[in-house]
Coordinates of C-alpha atoms and ligand atoms in Angstrom, one line a residue:
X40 CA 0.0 0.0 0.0
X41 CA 1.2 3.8 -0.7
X42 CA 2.7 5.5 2.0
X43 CA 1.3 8.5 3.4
X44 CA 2.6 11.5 3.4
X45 CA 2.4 12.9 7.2
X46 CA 5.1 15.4 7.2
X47 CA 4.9 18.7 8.8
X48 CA 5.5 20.7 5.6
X49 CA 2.0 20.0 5.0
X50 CA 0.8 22.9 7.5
X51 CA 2.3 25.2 5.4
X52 CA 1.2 24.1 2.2
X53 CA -2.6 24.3 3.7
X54 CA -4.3 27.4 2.4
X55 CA -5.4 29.0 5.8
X56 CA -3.1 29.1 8.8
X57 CA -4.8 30.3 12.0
X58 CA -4.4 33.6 13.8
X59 CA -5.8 32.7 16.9
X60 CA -7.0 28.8 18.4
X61 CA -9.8 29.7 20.8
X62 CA -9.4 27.8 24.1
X63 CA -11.6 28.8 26.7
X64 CA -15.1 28.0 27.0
X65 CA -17.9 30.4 25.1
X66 CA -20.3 31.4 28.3
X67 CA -23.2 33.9 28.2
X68 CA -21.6 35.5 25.2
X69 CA -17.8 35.8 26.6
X70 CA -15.1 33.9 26.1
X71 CA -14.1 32.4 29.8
X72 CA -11.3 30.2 31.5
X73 CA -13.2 26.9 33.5
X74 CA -13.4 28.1 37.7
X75 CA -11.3 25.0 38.2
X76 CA -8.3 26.7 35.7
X77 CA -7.6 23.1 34.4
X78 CA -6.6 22.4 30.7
X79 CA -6.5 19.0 28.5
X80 CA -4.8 18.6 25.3
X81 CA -5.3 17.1 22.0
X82 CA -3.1 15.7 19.5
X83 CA -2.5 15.9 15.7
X84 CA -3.3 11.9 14.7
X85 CA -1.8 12.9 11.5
X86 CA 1.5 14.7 12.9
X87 CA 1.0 12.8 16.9
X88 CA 2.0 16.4 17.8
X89 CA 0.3 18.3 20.3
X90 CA -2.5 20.3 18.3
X91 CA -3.8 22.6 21.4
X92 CA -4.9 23.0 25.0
X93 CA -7.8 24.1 25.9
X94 CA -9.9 24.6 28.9
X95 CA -11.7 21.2 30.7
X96 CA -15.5 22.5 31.8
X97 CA -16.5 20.9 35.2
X98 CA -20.0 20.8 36.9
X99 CA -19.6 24.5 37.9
X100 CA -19.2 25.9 34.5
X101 CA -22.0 23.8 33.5
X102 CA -24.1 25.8 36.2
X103 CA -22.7 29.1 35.1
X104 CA -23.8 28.1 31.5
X105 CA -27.6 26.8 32.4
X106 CA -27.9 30.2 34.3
X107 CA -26.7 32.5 31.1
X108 CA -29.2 30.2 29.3
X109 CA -31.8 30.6 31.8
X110 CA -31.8 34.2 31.5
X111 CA -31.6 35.0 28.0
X112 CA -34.5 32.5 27.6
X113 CA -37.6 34.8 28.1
X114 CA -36.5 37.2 25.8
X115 CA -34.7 34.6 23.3
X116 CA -38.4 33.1 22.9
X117 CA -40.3 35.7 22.9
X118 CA -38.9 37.1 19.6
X119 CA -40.7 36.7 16.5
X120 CA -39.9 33.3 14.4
X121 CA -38.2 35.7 11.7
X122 CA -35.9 37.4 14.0
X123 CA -34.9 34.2 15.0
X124 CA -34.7 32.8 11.7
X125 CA -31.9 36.2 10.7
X126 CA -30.2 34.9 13.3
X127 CA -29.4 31.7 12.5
X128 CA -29.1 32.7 8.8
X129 CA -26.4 35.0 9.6
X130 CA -24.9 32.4 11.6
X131 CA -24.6 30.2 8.6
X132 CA -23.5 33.2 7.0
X133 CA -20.6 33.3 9.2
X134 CA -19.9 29.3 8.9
X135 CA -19.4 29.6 5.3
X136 CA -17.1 32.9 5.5
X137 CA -14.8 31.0 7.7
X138 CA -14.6 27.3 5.9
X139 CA -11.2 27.4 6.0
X140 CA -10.3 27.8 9.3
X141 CA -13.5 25.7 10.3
X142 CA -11.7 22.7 8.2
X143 CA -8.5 23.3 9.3
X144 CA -9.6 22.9 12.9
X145 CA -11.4 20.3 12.2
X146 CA -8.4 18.6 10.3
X147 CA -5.8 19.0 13.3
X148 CA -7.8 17.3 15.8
X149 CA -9.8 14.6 14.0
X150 CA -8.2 14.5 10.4
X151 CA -10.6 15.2 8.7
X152 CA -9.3 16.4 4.8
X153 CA -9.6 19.7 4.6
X154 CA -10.4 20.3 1.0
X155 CA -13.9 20.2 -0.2
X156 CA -15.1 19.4 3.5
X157 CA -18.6 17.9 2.9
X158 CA -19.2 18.1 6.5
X159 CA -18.4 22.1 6.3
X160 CA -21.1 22.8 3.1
X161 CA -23.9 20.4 4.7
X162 CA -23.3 22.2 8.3
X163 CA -24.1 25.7 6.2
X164 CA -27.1 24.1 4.3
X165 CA -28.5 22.7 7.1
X166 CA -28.3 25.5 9.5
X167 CA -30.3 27.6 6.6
X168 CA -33.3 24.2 6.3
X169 CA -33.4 24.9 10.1
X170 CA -33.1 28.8 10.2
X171 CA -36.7 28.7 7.8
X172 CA -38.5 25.9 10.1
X173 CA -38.3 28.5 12.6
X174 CA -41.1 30.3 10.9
X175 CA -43.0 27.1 10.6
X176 CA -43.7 25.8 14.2
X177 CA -47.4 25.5 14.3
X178 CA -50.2 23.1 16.0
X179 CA -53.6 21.8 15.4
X180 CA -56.8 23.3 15.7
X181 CA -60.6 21.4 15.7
X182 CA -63.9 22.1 16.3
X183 CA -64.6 18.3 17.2
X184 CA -65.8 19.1 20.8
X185 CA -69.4 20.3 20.8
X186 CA -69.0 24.2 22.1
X187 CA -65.6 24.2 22.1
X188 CA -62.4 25.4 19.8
X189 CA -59.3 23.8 20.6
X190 CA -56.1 24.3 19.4
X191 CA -52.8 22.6 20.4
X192 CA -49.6 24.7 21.0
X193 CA -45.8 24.0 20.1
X194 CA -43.7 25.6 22.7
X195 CA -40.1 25.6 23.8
X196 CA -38.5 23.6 26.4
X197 CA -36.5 26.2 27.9
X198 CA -32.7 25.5 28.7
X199 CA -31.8 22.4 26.8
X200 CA -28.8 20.8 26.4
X201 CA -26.4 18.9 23.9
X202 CA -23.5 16.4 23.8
X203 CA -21.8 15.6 20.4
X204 CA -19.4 13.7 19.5
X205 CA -16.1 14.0 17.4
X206 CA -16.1 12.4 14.1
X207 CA -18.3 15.4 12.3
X208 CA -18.2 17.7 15.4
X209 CA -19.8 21.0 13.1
X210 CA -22.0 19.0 11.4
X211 CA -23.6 17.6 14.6
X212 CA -23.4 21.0 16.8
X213 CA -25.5 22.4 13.4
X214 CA -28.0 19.2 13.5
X215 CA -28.5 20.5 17.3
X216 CA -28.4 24.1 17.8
X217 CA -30.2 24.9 14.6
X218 CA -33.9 23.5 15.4
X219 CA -33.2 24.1 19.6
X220 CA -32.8 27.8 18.9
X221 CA -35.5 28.3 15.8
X222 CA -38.0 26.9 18.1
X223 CA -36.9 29.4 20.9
X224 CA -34.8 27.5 23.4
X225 CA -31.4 28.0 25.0
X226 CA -28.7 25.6 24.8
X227 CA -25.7 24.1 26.6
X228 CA -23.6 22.0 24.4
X229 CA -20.2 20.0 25.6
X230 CA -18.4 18.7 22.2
X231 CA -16.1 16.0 22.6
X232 CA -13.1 16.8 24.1
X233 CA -11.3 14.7 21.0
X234 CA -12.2 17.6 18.9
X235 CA -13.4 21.1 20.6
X236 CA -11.6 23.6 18.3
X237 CA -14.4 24.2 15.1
X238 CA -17.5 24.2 18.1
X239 CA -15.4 27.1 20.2
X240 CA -14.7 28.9 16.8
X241 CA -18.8 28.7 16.3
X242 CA -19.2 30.6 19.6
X243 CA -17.0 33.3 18.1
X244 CA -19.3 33.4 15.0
X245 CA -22.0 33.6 17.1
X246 CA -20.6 36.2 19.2
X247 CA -19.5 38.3 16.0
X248 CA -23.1 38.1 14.5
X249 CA -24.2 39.6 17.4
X250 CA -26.4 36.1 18.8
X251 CA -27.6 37.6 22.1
X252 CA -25.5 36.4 25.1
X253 CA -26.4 33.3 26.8
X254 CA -28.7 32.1 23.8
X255 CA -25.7 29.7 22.9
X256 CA -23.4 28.5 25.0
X257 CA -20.2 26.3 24.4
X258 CA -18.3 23.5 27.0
X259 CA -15.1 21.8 26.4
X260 CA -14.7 19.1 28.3
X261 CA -15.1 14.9 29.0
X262 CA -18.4 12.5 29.5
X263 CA -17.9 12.8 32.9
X264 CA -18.1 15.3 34.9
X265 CA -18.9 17.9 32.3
X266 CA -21.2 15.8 30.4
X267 CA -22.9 13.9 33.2
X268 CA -23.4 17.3 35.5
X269 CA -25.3 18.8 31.8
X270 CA -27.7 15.0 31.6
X271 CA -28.5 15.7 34.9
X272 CA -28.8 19.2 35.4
X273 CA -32.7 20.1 36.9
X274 CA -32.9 23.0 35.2
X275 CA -32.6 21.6 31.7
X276 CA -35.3 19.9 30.6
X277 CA -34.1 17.9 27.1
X278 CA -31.0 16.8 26.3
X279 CA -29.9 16.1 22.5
X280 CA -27.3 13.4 22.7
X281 CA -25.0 11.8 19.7
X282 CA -22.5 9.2 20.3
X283 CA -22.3 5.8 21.3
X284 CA -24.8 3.4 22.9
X285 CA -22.6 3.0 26.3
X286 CA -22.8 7.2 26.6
X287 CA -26.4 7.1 25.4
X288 CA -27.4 4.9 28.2
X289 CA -25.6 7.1 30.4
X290 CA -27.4 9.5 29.5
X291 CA -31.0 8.4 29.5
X292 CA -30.2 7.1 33.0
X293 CA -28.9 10.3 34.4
X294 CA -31.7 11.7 33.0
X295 CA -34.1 9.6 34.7
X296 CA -32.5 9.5 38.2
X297 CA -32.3 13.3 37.7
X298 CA -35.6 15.7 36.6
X299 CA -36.4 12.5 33.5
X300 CA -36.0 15.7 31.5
X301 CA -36.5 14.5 27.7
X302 CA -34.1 12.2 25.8
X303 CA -33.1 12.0 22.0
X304 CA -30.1 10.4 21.1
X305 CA -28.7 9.4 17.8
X306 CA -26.2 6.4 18.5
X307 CA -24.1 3.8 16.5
X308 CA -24.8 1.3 14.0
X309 CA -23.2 -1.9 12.2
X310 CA -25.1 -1.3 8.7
X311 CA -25.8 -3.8 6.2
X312 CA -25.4 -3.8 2.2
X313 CA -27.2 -6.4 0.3
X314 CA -25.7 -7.0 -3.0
X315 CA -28.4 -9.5 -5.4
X316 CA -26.9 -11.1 -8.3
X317 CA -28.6 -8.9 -10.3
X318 CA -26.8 -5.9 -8.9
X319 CA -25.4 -3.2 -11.0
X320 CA -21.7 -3.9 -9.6
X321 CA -20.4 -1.1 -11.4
X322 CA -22.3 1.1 -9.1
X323 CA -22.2 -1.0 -6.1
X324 CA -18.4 -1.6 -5.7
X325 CA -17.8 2.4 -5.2
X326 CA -20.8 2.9 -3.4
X327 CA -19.6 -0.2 -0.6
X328 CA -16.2 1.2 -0.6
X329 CA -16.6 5.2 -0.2
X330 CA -19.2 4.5 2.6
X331 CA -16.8 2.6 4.6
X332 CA -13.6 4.6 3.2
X333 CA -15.8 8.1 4.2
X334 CA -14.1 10.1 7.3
X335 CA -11.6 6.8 7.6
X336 CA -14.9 4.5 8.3
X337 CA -15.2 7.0 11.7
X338 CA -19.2 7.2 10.3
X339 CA -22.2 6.0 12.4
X340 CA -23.8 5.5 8.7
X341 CA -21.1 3.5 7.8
X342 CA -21.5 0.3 5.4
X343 CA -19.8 -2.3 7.6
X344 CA -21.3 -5.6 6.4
X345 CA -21.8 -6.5 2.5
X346 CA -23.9 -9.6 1.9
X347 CA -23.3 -10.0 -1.6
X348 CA -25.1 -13.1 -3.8
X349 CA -22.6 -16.3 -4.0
X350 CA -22.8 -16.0 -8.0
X351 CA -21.6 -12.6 -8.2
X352 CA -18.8 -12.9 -4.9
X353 CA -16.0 -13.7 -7.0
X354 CA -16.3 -10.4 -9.3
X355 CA -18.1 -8.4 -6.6
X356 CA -14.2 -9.1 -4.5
X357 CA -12.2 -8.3 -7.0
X358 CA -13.2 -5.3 -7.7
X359 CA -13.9 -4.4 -4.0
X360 CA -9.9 -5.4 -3.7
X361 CA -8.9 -2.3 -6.3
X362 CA -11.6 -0.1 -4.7
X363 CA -10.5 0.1 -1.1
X364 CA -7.2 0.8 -2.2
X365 CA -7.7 3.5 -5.0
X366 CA -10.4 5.4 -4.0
X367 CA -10.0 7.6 -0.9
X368 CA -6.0 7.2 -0.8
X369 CA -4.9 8.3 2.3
X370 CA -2.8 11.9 3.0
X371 CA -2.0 14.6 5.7
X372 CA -5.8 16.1 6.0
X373 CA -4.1 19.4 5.0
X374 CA -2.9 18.4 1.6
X375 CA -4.7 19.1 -1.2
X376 CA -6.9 16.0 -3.1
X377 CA -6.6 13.9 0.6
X378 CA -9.5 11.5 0.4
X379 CA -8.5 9.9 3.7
X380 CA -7.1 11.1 7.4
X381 CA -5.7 9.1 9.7
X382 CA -8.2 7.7 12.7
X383 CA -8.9 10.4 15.0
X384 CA -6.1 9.5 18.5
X385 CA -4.0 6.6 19.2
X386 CA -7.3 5.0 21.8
X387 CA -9.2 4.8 18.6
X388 CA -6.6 3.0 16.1
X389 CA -5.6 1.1 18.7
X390 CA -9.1 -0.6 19.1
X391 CA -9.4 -0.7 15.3
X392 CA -6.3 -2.8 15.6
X393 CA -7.5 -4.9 17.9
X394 CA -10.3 -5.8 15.6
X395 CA -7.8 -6.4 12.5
X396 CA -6.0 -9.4 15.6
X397 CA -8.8 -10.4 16.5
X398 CA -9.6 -11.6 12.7
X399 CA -5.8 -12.7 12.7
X400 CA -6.1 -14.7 16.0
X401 CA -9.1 -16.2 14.9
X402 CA -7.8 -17.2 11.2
X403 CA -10.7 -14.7 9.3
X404 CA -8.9 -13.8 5.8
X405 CA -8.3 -10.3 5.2
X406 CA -7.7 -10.5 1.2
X407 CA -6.8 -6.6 1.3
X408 CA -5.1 -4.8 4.7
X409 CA -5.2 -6.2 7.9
X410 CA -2.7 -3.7 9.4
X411 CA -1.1 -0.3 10.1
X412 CA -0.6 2.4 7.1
X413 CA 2.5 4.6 7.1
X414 CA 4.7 4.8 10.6
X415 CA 3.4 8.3 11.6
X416 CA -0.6 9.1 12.3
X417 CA -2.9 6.7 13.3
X418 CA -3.9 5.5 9.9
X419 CA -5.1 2.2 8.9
X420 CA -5.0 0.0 6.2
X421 CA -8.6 -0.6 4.3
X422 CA -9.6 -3.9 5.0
X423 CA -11.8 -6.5 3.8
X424 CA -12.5 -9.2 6.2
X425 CA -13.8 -12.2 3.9
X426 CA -16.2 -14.3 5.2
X427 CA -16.7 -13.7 9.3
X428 CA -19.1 -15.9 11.6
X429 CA -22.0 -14.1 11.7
X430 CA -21.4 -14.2 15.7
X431 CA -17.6 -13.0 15.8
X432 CA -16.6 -9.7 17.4
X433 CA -16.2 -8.0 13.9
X434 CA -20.0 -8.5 12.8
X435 CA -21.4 -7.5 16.2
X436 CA -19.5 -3.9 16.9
X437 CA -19.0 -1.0 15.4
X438 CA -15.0 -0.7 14.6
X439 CA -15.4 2.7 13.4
X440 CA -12.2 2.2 10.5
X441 CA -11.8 1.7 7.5
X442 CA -13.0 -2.1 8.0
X443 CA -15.6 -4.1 5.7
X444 CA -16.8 -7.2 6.6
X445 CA -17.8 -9.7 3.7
X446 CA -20.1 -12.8 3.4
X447 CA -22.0 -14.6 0.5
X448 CA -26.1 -15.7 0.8
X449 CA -28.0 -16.8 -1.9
X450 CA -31.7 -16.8 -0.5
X451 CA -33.4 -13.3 0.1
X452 CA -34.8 -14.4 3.1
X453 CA -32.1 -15.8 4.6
X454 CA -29.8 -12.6 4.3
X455 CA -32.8 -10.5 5.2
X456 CA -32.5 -12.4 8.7
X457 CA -28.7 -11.9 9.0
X458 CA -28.6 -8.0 7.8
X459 CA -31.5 -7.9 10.7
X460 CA -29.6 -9.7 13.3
X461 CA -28.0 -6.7 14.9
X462 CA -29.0 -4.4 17.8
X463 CA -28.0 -1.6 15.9
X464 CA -30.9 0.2 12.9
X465 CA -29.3 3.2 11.6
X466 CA -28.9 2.5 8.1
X467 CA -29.2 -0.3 5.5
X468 CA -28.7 -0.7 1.6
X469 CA -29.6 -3.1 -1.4
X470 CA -28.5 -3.0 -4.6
X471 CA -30.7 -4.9 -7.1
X472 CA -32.6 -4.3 -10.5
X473 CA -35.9 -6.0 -9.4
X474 CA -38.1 -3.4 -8.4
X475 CA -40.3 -5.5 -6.4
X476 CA -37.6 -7.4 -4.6
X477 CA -35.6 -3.8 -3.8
X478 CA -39.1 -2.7 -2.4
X479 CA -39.7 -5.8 0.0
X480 CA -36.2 -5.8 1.2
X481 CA -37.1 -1.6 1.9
X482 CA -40.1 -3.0 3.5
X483 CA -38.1 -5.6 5.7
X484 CA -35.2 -3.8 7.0
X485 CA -34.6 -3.1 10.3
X486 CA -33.6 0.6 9.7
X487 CA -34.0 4.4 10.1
X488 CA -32.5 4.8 6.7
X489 CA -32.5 2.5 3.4
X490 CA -30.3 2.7 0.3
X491 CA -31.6 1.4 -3.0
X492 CA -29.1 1.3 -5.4
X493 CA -27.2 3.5 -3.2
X494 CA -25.5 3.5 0.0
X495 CA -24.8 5.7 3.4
X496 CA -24.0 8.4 3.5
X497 CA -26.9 8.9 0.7
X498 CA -29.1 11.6 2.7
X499 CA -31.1 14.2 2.6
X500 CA -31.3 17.8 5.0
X501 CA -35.7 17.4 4.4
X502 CA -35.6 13.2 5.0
X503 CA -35.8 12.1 8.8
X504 CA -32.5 10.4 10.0
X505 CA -32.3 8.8 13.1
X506 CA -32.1 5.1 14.1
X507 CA -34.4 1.9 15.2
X508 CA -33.6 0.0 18.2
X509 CA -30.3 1.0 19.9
X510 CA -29.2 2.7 17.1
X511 CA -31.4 5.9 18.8
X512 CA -34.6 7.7 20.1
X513 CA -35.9 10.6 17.9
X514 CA -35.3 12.0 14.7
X515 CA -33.3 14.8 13.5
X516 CA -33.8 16.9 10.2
X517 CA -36.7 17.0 7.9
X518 CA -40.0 19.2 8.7
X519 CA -40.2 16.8 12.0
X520 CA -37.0 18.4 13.6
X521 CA -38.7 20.8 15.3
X522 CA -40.8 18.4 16.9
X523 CA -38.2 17.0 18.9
X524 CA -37.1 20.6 20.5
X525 CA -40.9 21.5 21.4
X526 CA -43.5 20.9 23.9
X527 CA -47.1 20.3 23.0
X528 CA -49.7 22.1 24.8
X529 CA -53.8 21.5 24.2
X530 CA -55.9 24.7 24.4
X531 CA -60.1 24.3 25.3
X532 CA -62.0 27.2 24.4
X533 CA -65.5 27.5 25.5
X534 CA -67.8 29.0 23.1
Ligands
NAD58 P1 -18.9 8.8 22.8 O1 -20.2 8.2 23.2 O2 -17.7 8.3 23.4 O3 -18.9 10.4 23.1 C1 -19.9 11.2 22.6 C2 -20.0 12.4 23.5 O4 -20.6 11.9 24.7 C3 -18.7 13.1 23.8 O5 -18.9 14.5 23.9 C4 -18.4 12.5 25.2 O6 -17.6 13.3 26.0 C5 -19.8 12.4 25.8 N1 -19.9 11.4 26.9 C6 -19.3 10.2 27.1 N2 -19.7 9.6 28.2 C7 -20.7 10.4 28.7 C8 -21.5 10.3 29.9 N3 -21.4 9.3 30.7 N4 -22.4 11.3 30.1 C9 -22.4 12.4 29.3 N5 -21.7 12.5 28.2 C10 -20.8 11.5 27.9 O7 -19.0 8.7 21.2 P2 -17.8 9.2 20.2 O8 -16.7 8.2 20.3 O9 -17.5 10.6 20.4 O10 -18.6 9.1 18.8 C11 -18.6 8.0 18.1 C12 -20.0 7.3 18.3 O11 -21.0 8.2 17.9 C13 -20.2 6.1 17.4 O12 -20.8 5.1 18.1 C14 -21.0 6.7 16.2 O13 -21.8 5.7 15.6 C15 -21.9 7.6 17.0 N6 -22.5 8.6 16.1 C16 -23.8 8.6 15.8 C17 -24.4 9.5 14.9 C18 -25.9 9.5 14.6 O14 -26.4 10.5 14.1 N7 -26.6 8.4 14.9 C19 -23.6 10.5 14.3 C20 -22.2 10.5 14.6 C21 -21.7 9.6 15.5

């Protein structure tokens, strides 16, 4: 495999260079050390040099930020929908002036590639779908009750809060503040503390758009204590949550034992691709390898488990073997034409490598990888992993790399039990030119999302994404978004 080219001449061959990396936390408007003074750092994976340091929010911060939310709330809601709606439009505004140094922050603490960020154009896109729906929060009325009118209300929660996580850490601050503050509630967010830098440069935007102070406000910091003392916070009364099903659970639990303030939560998945031997495999070999290949395979969406028809296997692997290596070859983030980083910290390769022994201990072929790429960054190889037991380790869990597992069927409703034999239901896929076979696999799936003829991360800003069984609770995007950040109220009317 090529090596990759990691060297530190690449930060100066990156288009922007950054004046200023923001470090403290982004409270009622200012920026702000933590009370307890304390710093964490985070590291280049690309480089494994020290990227920045920047301030760890504890439980007290999180109470200074719920109160700078609590007070800008009366007047934050009581605006009208369109001044709300400028607001986040010039916030996008903002986002899309400053691309550059919103990728390159993005690209020294996760590696992500910098050029051509999708993560950066959907983050503006959305934030505009979301700015509009502000204007179009609106109940129910009936005249059903004999001398009455009644009407039902959709109101704000109040202070909410968010937690995201670090593999598209703009994209999923957007998918949250955008719909909590058109439908007039204040937020808290932590982002993960793998990658804090683009979420504090937002709170500058925000600041420089003139957002009114404590409207949004921004945390560094870990799960716990920052992120537990936000889940169970009394004063906030939903919590927006994306990450992993061991945080998740966390959360819903704090949340319970706490105020049960209301839970959504967008988790992991282990998504299926079915690949009938009528399959247009000239459209399904790129489609299986950029959706695991995507953000180095660091993608809740990602394709992780082809089931591909025994009399197309042969040709369907061969091609698969070219694909993983040419498309997305990997590159420092910064260079231009990168299709792949490296995995976002040495924790996360590491357990991606544990996966890739775990198919070696257990004597699974790996026809392409298997191993490490390159001797500096934490990049790895792309990997096939032929034919698992349906019950190892590398079916069950999400690796979260650039790792595709691969096994043959040949009955429909055999594979249609083994694609649904996951706890996981974020996102599924079949390729096939039988119309009525593509819609009774649609029908059958066990998933929030389903490719036909195409495959994650196909999706849309006005299409509902979220996941079945532990793959979440709620939805996010589409004209149900605001749903989630609303209460419903029912109005009686005596005539
Ligand atoms: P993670 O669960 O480790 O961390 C996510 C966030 O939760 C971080 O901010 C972290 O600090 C915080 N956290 C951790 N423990 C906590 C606790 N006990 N209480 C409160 N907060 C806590 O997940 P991650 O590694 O950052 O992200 C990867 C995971 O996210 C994968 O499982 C991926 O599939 C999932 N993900 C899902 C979606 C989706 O929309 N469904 C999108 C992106 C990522």
């Amino acid at each position: 495999m090529a090596p990759v080219a990691t060297d530190d001449a690449a930060h100066s061959e990156s288009a922007y260079t950054p004046k200023h990396i923001e470090d403290k936390l982004f409270i009622d408007g200012e920026f702000v050390p933590s009370v307890s003074g304390k710093k964490f750092d985070i590291y280049n994976p690309t480089t494994e040099k020290l990227a920045a340091s920047v301030y760890e929010a504890g439980g007290e911060d999180v109470d200074l930020a719920v109160k700078a939310a609590k007070e800008a709330f009366p007047a934050w809601s009581a605006l009208s929908a369109a001044e709300r709606t400028g607001y986040l439009n010039k916030l996008a505004d903002a986002i899309e002036r400053n691309a550059d140094e919103l990728a390159y922050l993005e690209a020294i603490t996760m590696g992500k590639p910098y050029v051509d960020d999708f993560s950066i154009k959907f983050s503006v896109q959305n934030l505009r779908y979301f700015a509009g729906k502000a204007i179009d929060v609106a109940g129910d009325s009936s005249l059903n009750s004999t001398g009455f009118v009644t009407l039902s209300l959709r109101q704000p929660f109040g202070v909410c809060g968010a937690i995201t996580p670090w593999n598209v850490p703009l994209l999923m601050l957007v998918n949250k503040l955008g719909p909590a503050l058109a439908t007039g509630n204040t937020l808290v967010v932590k982002s993960s503390e793998k990658s804090p830098l683009s979420s504090l440069a937002v709170g500058r935007l925000a600041q420089e758009i003139g957002l009114p102070r404590g409207v949004l406000n921004i945390l560094s910091g870990f799960g716990r204590p920052c992120g537990e003392a936000i889940a169970k916070h009394m004063d906030i009364r939903k919590i927006s949550f994306t990450g992993s099903v061991i945080a998740g659970r966390a959360i819903k639990k704090a949340a319970a034992e706490s105020n049960l303030k209301n839970v959504t939560l967008e988790l992991g998945g282990k998504s299926p691709l079915i690949i009938f031997d009528d399959a247009d495999i000239a459209r399904a070999v790129p489609a299986a390898a950029f959706s695991i290949l995507v953000n180095s395979g660091q993608s809740c969406v990602a394709t992780s488990r082809v089931y591909v028809h025994e009399a197309i296997a042969t040709q369907f692997l061969d091609a698969m073997k070219t694909a993983m290596v040419e498309l997305l070859p990997a590159a420092n983030p910064l260079l231009p034409n990168t299709g792949r980083g490296p995995q976002v910290d040495k924790a996360q390769f590491e357990r991606v490598m544990s996966f890739l022994d775990y198919a070696r201990e257990n004597n699974i072929s790996m026809p392409v990888g298997g191993g490490r790429q390159g001797t500096t960054g934490y990049f790895v190889e792309p990997t096939i992993i032929a034919n698992p037991p349906e019950d190892s380790r590398v079916m069950k869990e999400e690796i979260f790399g650039p790792v595709l597992c691969v096994n043959t069927f040949t009955d429909e409703a055999e594979v249609l039990k083994r694609a649904n034999d996951t706890e996981f239901g974020l996102y599924a896929s079949v390729f096939t030119k039988d119309i009525s076979r593509a819609l009774r696999v649609v029908k059958a799936l066990e998933a929030g999302s389903v490719g036909v003829n195409c495959s994650s991360p196909s999706m849309a800003v006005d299409m509902p994404f979220g996941g079945w069984k532990q793959s979440g609770d709620g939805r996010e995007l589409s004209r149900h978004c605001t749903d989630y950040w609303t209460e419903l109220k029912s109005v009686f009317i005596a005539l």
